[in-house]
Each structure stands twice: as C-alpha cells, then as structure tokens.
Amino acid sequence: MRVFVPYTDRDPKSRLAPALSESERREFSRAMLRDVLRAVREAGGAPELLVPDAPDSTLFEGSNAPDAVSVTVDERPLTPAVNDALDRLRERGESEVAVVMADLALATPTALRRLFGVGGDVAVAPGLGGGTNALVVRDPRFSVDYHGASDRDHRQIAARVGLSVETVDSMRLAVDIDEPSDLAEVLLHGRGEAREWLCDAGFVVDADGDGRVGVRRS
Amino acid sequence: MRVFVPYTDRDPKSRLAPALSESERREFSRAMLRDVLRAVREAGGAPELLVPDAPDSTLFEGSNAPDAVSVTVDERPLTPAVNDALDRLRERGESEVAVVMADLALATPTALRRLFGVGGDVAVAPGLGGGTNALVVRDPRFSVDYHGASDRDHRQIAARVGLSVETVDSMRLAVDIDEPSDLAEVLLHGRGEAREWLCDAGFVVDADGDGRVGVRRS
C-alpha cells in the first residue's frame, strides 16, 4: 500500500520552540520523519514523502534513513496537497492509500500493521486533541480535511457518503510530538533516531514533580 | 478476575481546579469512576473499589452506576494500599489481579478486554506522562510503585525478579483525565456518564485554535 507521509522543513514543529532552537527543531523533525518512514516500510507500506519543497539529500542521512523513498512535491497546504495526491493514486488504479503524519515518533511497525489491517472504507488512528494522525482510504468518495478537530470531521465526511469507518485504538499512533511535554513520551516510549537525538541533546525524563513526568535538559 | 479501582473523594482531581470547582471536580470524578466500574464489569472483571474512606451511598447514584461493587477501605497512600490489597487476594488463592485507575474516562470494555487477555506475568497499559493506568499481575513477586514514572519503574521491578511484561498499546487506556486540556478528549471520545456530565456543565470542544483542540464553557 502506498503511504503518504507529509513533511515540511519550513519552520518545523513551531510549538516546540520553547524547548528547541529552529535548527534543532529541524534536526529533530527529520529524525522523527526517518523513524516514521522506516516504520511504514517495516509494516509493509511503500512510503511516499509529500513535501512543499524538493528535499535536499541530507534529509535522508541518519541512522534510521530508509533505502529509497518516492517524493511528491506540492507547495499547497496539507489538505489540498493530500487530497490531490489521493486523487492521482486512484487514477492510477490503487484501491487503498494511507496517510501517516511525520511526527509520530512512537509509531511502531506493529501499530501501523494494526491500522493497515483493520478494514473499513476508511480506517482512522485518532490523535490526541482531536487530530487524525494516520488513516487508510479505500473509497474515492472520501477526502481529507485536516483543519481543527479532524477526527470528528473525517467521520462526518465519511458518513455523508455512506462510508464505514474503523478505528485503531493505539497510544503509539495517538501521540504526535507537538509540544514540549510530548518530548517525555519520546524519551519514555520511543525506539528510534528521534529518541537518540533527544538523549544526545541532553534531554532526560524529569520525574520529580507531581503527576505526569516532564523533561529537562542537562 | 478481581479488578481494584482506587478512588478518593478527598480533593479529587486537584489539577482540574483551573476548570472546575471542588464540588464539580467531585461530581465529575464520580461520573468517571462509575464509567470505569461499568467498563470493567462489561469486560468480564469483578470491580473492587479501593478507597481511603467508606463511601456514602450517593457514590453509586448515576446513569452508569454498577449493580454491586465490593469496597475495600484503606486510608494509606495508593502504593501501600494497592500492594496490600494484592497480597490479600493472593493469600485467598487468586492467580491474577488487575488495577485500573478511576480516571480513565475513555476506557471501553474492548480496550480492557485487550489488557486482560494480553498475557505476561505482568500486563501493563502505559499512561501519558509515564504513568501506569492499568495493569494485571499474575505473579506474587511483583509489587507496584506508583510514584513518578511508574511505567518505567514497574518494568524494572518485574525485570529484577525475572517476570515477563506485556504491553497493551491503547489510547483509550493511555489517556487519564488529569488536566483541563484532557477534558477535550472526554468530549471527543468519551461514551459514558463523564462525557454527559461535561456536556451538561456547558463544556464544548473549541477547535478554533491551531494544533490540538481545547474546551470552552458556555
């Protein structure tokens, strides 16, 4: 199955700015992307990078860099770029297509295989805060809309044209890395290059407070 | 399987104070508790409330109130109270015991069945921020320690005595309701009395901002 992974190098992960400089955010984002591409491939998917600018070769330099990745360049925002990519694949006769976000630093091949195998005209992995972190589309009447509470919106889009929606209940696909507190999840549960990057940058789990643990930088 | 559900009415869910008054936090916590007790029972478990004070009868009044729940009163903190409860059950010859937190407002019978069925000397559902939201214990050499990054600590405790640990990858068991931003998850994914309570209290999803959606009160 073709699996689109949208990614941008333009001011990546801006909400991590309190914790990381812009160049660090870029390095960390690229490490997460490579982890996701690797997990997609190990889950049996054919990853296809969807980017607004042609990537430079260093994007694929890293311990978890995949052997080969197709690249589609589309400078439009996420929603029209993904919908157009889905349309083009359907015109080529592909019966199912997936979209997996590039910041799912906890994603494992096992979790992605569950998503790819769950069935439904549309299969969804909900994200924290109402997002859609990964989905599989098996009917051309479906289109994406990533603005706002997209999980809810995607269910409504499917319902309007009578499509079935299956859900994968996965923490590893629900946690996208957007905010400084999310870095703790990468340190605690990550297994790839993104976790390595955080460790090398001096981040450690801070379990001193009450409630959920945080991170601090040494 | 006997399933302990620790709960306290003493200043419940204090980190929700920016969003809810103390009496509201108590009402909402009780609604979540009843949802959890109901889900445990529908998953085939026998819920046993573990509380520091004998509960008043209103605790079990609500649309999702279970028919009957055993109650153990132990005024000690969570860790010794749970460990003692586990010990007593083992003395009575029970071969497996579970502990499920009372604030898992997204928990479904399906998610709990996955946990109960996953095998392992210890089965764990990790929570956001390093917690242990639910676990099954099948070996008396294991004990709990809920302070700090308990998911990591529980794996170390198991490893020290050579026990196997299986993990359930579930968003519905990973999200505990601790902070105001977590209320959005209840509105988006909850199915029980806790979601009803939030709706009746005027909370709605606020999808106007960038990134994860929040809640606002009308």
Coordinates of C-alpha atoms in Angstrom, one line a residue, chain B:
Chain B
M1 CA -10.7 -11.5 37.6
R2 CA -10.8 -9.2 40.6
V3 CA -10.1 -5.6 39.5
F4 CA -9.1 -3.0 42.0
V5 CA -10.2 0.6 41.2
P6 CA -8.5 3.1 43.6
Y7 CA -10.5 6.2 44.2
T8 CA -10.6 9.1 46.6
D9 CA -13.2 11.8 47.3
R10 CA -10.6 13.9 49.1
D11 CA -9.9 16.9 46.9
P12 CA -10.3 14.8 43.8
K13 CA -8.6 15.7 40.5
S14 CA -6.9 18.8 42.0
R15 CA -5.1 19.6 38.8
L16 CA -8.6 20.3 37.2
A17 CA -9.1 23.2 39.6
P18 CA -8.5 25.8 36.8
A19 CA -11.6 24.4 35.0
L20 CA -13.8 23.1 37.8
S21 CA -14.8 24.0 41.3
E22 CA -14.1 21.5 44.1
S23 CA -17.7 20.2 44.2
E24 CA -17.7 19.9 40.4
R25 CA -14.5 18.0 40.4
R26 CA -16.1 15.6 42.9
E27 CA -19.2 15.1 40.7
F28 CA -17.1 14.7 37.6
S29 CA -14.7 12.3 39.3
R30 CA -17.6 10.2 40.5
A31 CA -19.0 10.1 37.0
M32 CA -15.7 8.9 35.6
L33 CA -15.4 6.3 38.4
R34 CA -18.8 4.9 37.5
D35 CA -17.9 4.7 33.8
V36 CA -14.8 2.8 34.7
L37 CA -16.6 0.4 37.1
R38 CA -19.2 -0.3 34.4
A39 CA -16.5 -0.9 31.7
V40 CA -14.6 -3.3 34.0
R41 CA -17.7 -5.3 34.6
E42 CA -18.7 -5.4 30.9
A43 CA -15.1 -6.6 30.2
G44 CA -15.7 -9.5 32.5
G45 CA -13.9 -8.2 35.5
A46 CA -15.2 -8.0 39.1
P47 CA -14.6 -4.4 40.2
E48 CA -13.5 -3.7 43.8
L49 CA -13.4 -0.1 44.9
L50 CA -10.3 0.8 46.9
V51 CA -10.9 3.9 48.9
P52 CA -9.4 5.8 52.0
D53 CA -12.9 6.5 53.5
A54 CA -16.1 4.4 53.5
P55 CA -18.1 5.8 50.5
D56 CA -21.5 7.4 51.0
S57 CA -24.4 5.8 49.1
T58 CA -24.6 8.7 46.6
L59 CA -21.3 7.5 45.1
F60 CA -23.3 4.8 43.3
E61 CA -26.1 7.0 42.1
G62 CA -25.8 7.9 38.4
S63 CA -26.8 6.7 35.0
N64 CA -23.8 4.4 34.7
A65 CA -23.9 3.1 38.3
P66 CA -23.0 -0.6 38.6
D67 CA -25.3 -3.0 40.3
A68 CA -22.9 -4.0 43.0
V69 CA -19.3 -3.2 43.9
S70 CA -17.1 -4.6 46.6
V71 CA -15.4 -2.0 48.7
T72 CA -12.0 -2.1 50.5
V73 CA -11.3 0.8 52.8
D74 CA -7.6 1.6 53.3
E75 CA -6.5 5.0 54.3
R76 CA -2.9 4.7 53.3
P77 CA -1.4 6.2 50.1
L78 CA -2.0 4.5 46.8
T79 CA 1.1 2.3 46.6
P80 CA 0.9 0.5 50.0
A81 CA -2.9 0.3 49.8
V82 CA -2.7 -1.4 46.4
N83 CA 0.2 -3.7 47.4
D84 CA -1.6 -4.8 50.5
A85 CA -4.8 -5.5 48.5
L86 CA -2.8 -7.6 46.0
D87 CA -1.2 -9.5 48.9
R88 CA -4.6 -10.3 50.5
L89 CA -6.0 -11.6 47.3
R90 CA -3.1 -13.8 46.6
E91 CA -3.5 -15.2 50.1
R92 CA -7.0 -16.1 49.1
G93 CA -5.6 -18.0 46.1
E94 CA -6.4 -15.7 43.3
S95 CA -3.9 -16.2 40.5
E96 CA -4.4 -12.9 38.7
V97 CA -5.5 -9.4 39.9
A98 CA -5.8 -6.1 38.0
V99 CA -5.6 -2.5 39.0
V100 CA -7.4 0.1 36.8
M101 CA -7.3 3.8 37.6
A102 CA -10.7 5.6 38.2
D103 CA -10.0 8.5 35.8
L104 CA -9.8 6.5 32.6
A105 CA -12.9 8.2 31.1
L106 CA -12.2 6.8 27.7
A107 CA -11.8 3.2 28.7
T108 CA -14.1 0.8 26.9
P109 CA -14.8 -2.9 27.6
T110 CA -13.0 -3.7 24.4
A111 CA -9.8 -1.9 25.5
L112 CA -10.0 -3.6 28.9
R113 CA -10.5 -7.0 27.4
R114 CA -7.4 -6.5 25.4
L115 CA -5.5 -5.7 28.6
F116 CA -7.0 -8.7 30.5
G117 CA -6.2 -11.0 27.6
V118 CA -2.7 -10.0 26.6
G119 CA -0.8 -12.5 28.8
G120 CA 2.5 -11.9 30.6
D121 CA 3.4 -12.2 34.3
V122 CA 2.5 -8.6 34.3
A123 CA 0.4 -6.8 31.7
V124 CA 0.6 -3.0 31.5
A125 CA -1.3 -0.2 29.8
P126 CA 1.0 2.8 29.9
G127 CA -0.4 6.2 30.5
L128 CA 0.5 9.6 29.1
G129 CA 3.4 11.1 31.0
G130 CA 4.9 7.8 32.2
G131 CA 2.1 6.6 34.4
T132 CA 0.7 3.1 34.7
N133 CA -3.0 3.5 34.0
A134 CA -4.0 -0.2 34.3
L135 CA -2.2 -3.4 34.9
V136 CA -2.7 -7.1 35.5
V137 CA -0.5 -9.0 38.0
R138 CA -0.1 -12.8 37.7
D139 CA 2.9 -13.4 39.9
P140 CA 3.2 -12.6 43.7
R141 CA 6.8 -11.4 43.3
F142 CA 5.5 -8.2 41.6
S143 CA 4.6 -5.1 43.6
V144 CA 3.5 -1.7 42.5
D145 CA 5.2 1.7 42.9
Y146 CA 3.0 4.5 41.6
H147 CA 5.3 7.4 42.3
G148 CA 6.9 9.2 39.3
A149 CA 7.5 7.4 36.0
S150 CA 5.7 4.3 37.2
D151 CA 5.6 2.6 33.8
R152 CA 9.4 2.5 33.7
D153 CA 9.6 1.6 37.4
H154 CA 7.1 -1.3 37.0
R155 CA 9.2 -2.7 34.2
Q156 CA 12.3 -2.5 36.4
I157 CA 10.5 -4.2 39.3
A158 CA 9.4 -7.0 37.0
A159 CA 12.8 -7.4 35.4
R160 CA 14.6 -7.6 38.8
V161 CA 12.7 -10.8 39.7
G162 CA 12.7 -12.2 36.1
L163 CA 9.0 -11.6 35.2
S164 CA 7.7 -11.1 31.7
V165 CA 5.9 -7.8 30.9
E166 CA 3.4 -7.5 28.1
T167 CA 2.1 -4.1 27.0
V168 CA -1.3 -3.0 25.6
D169 CA -1.0 -0.2 23.1
S170 CA -4.3 1.6 23.7
M171 CA -5.1 5.3 23.5
R172 CA -8.3 4.6 25.5
L173 CA -6.3 3.3 28.4
A174 CA -3.4 5.8 28.0
V175 CA -5.4 8.9 28.5
D176 CA -6.2 9.6 32.1
I177 CA -8.1 12.8 32.9
D178 CA -5.8 15.0 35.0
E179 CA -5.6 18.4 33.4
P180 CA -8.0 20.8 31.8
S181 CA -6.7 20.0 28.3
D182 CA -7.7 16.3 28.9
L183 CA -11.4 17.4 29.1
A184 CA -11.3 17.7 25.3
E185 CA -10.5 14.0 25.0
V186 CA -13.6 13.2 27.1
L187 CA -15.8 15.3 24.9
L188 CA -14.3 13.9 21.7
H189 CA -14.0 10.2 22.6
G190 CA -16.0 9.5 25.8
R191 CA -19.1 7.5 25.7
G192 CA -20.5 7.5 29.2
E193 CA -21.6 9.5 32.2
A194 CA -18.4 11.6 32.4
R195 CA -19.0 13.0 28.9
E196 CA -22.6 13.6 29.7
W197 CA -21.6 15.5 32.8
L198 CA -19.2 17.8 30.9
C199 CA -21.9 18.5 28.2
D200 CA -24.5 19.3 30.9
A201 CA -22.0 21.6 32.6
G202 CA -21.7 23.5 29.3
F203 CA -18.3 22.3 28.0
V204 CA -17.9 22.2 24.3
V205 CA -15.0 21.4 22.0
D206 CA -13.1 24.5 21.0
A207 CA -11.5 23.8 17.6
D208 CA -10.7 27.4 16.7
G209 CA -7.0 27.5 17.7
D210 CA -4.0 25.9 16.0
G211 CA -3.0 22.4 16.9
R212 CA -4.9 20.3 19.4
V213 CA -8.4 21.3 20.2
G214 CA -9.3 22.6 23.6
V215 CA -12.6 23.1 25.6
R216 CA -14.6 26.2 26.5
R217 CA -17.5 26.6 28.8
S218 CA -20.7 28.3 27.5

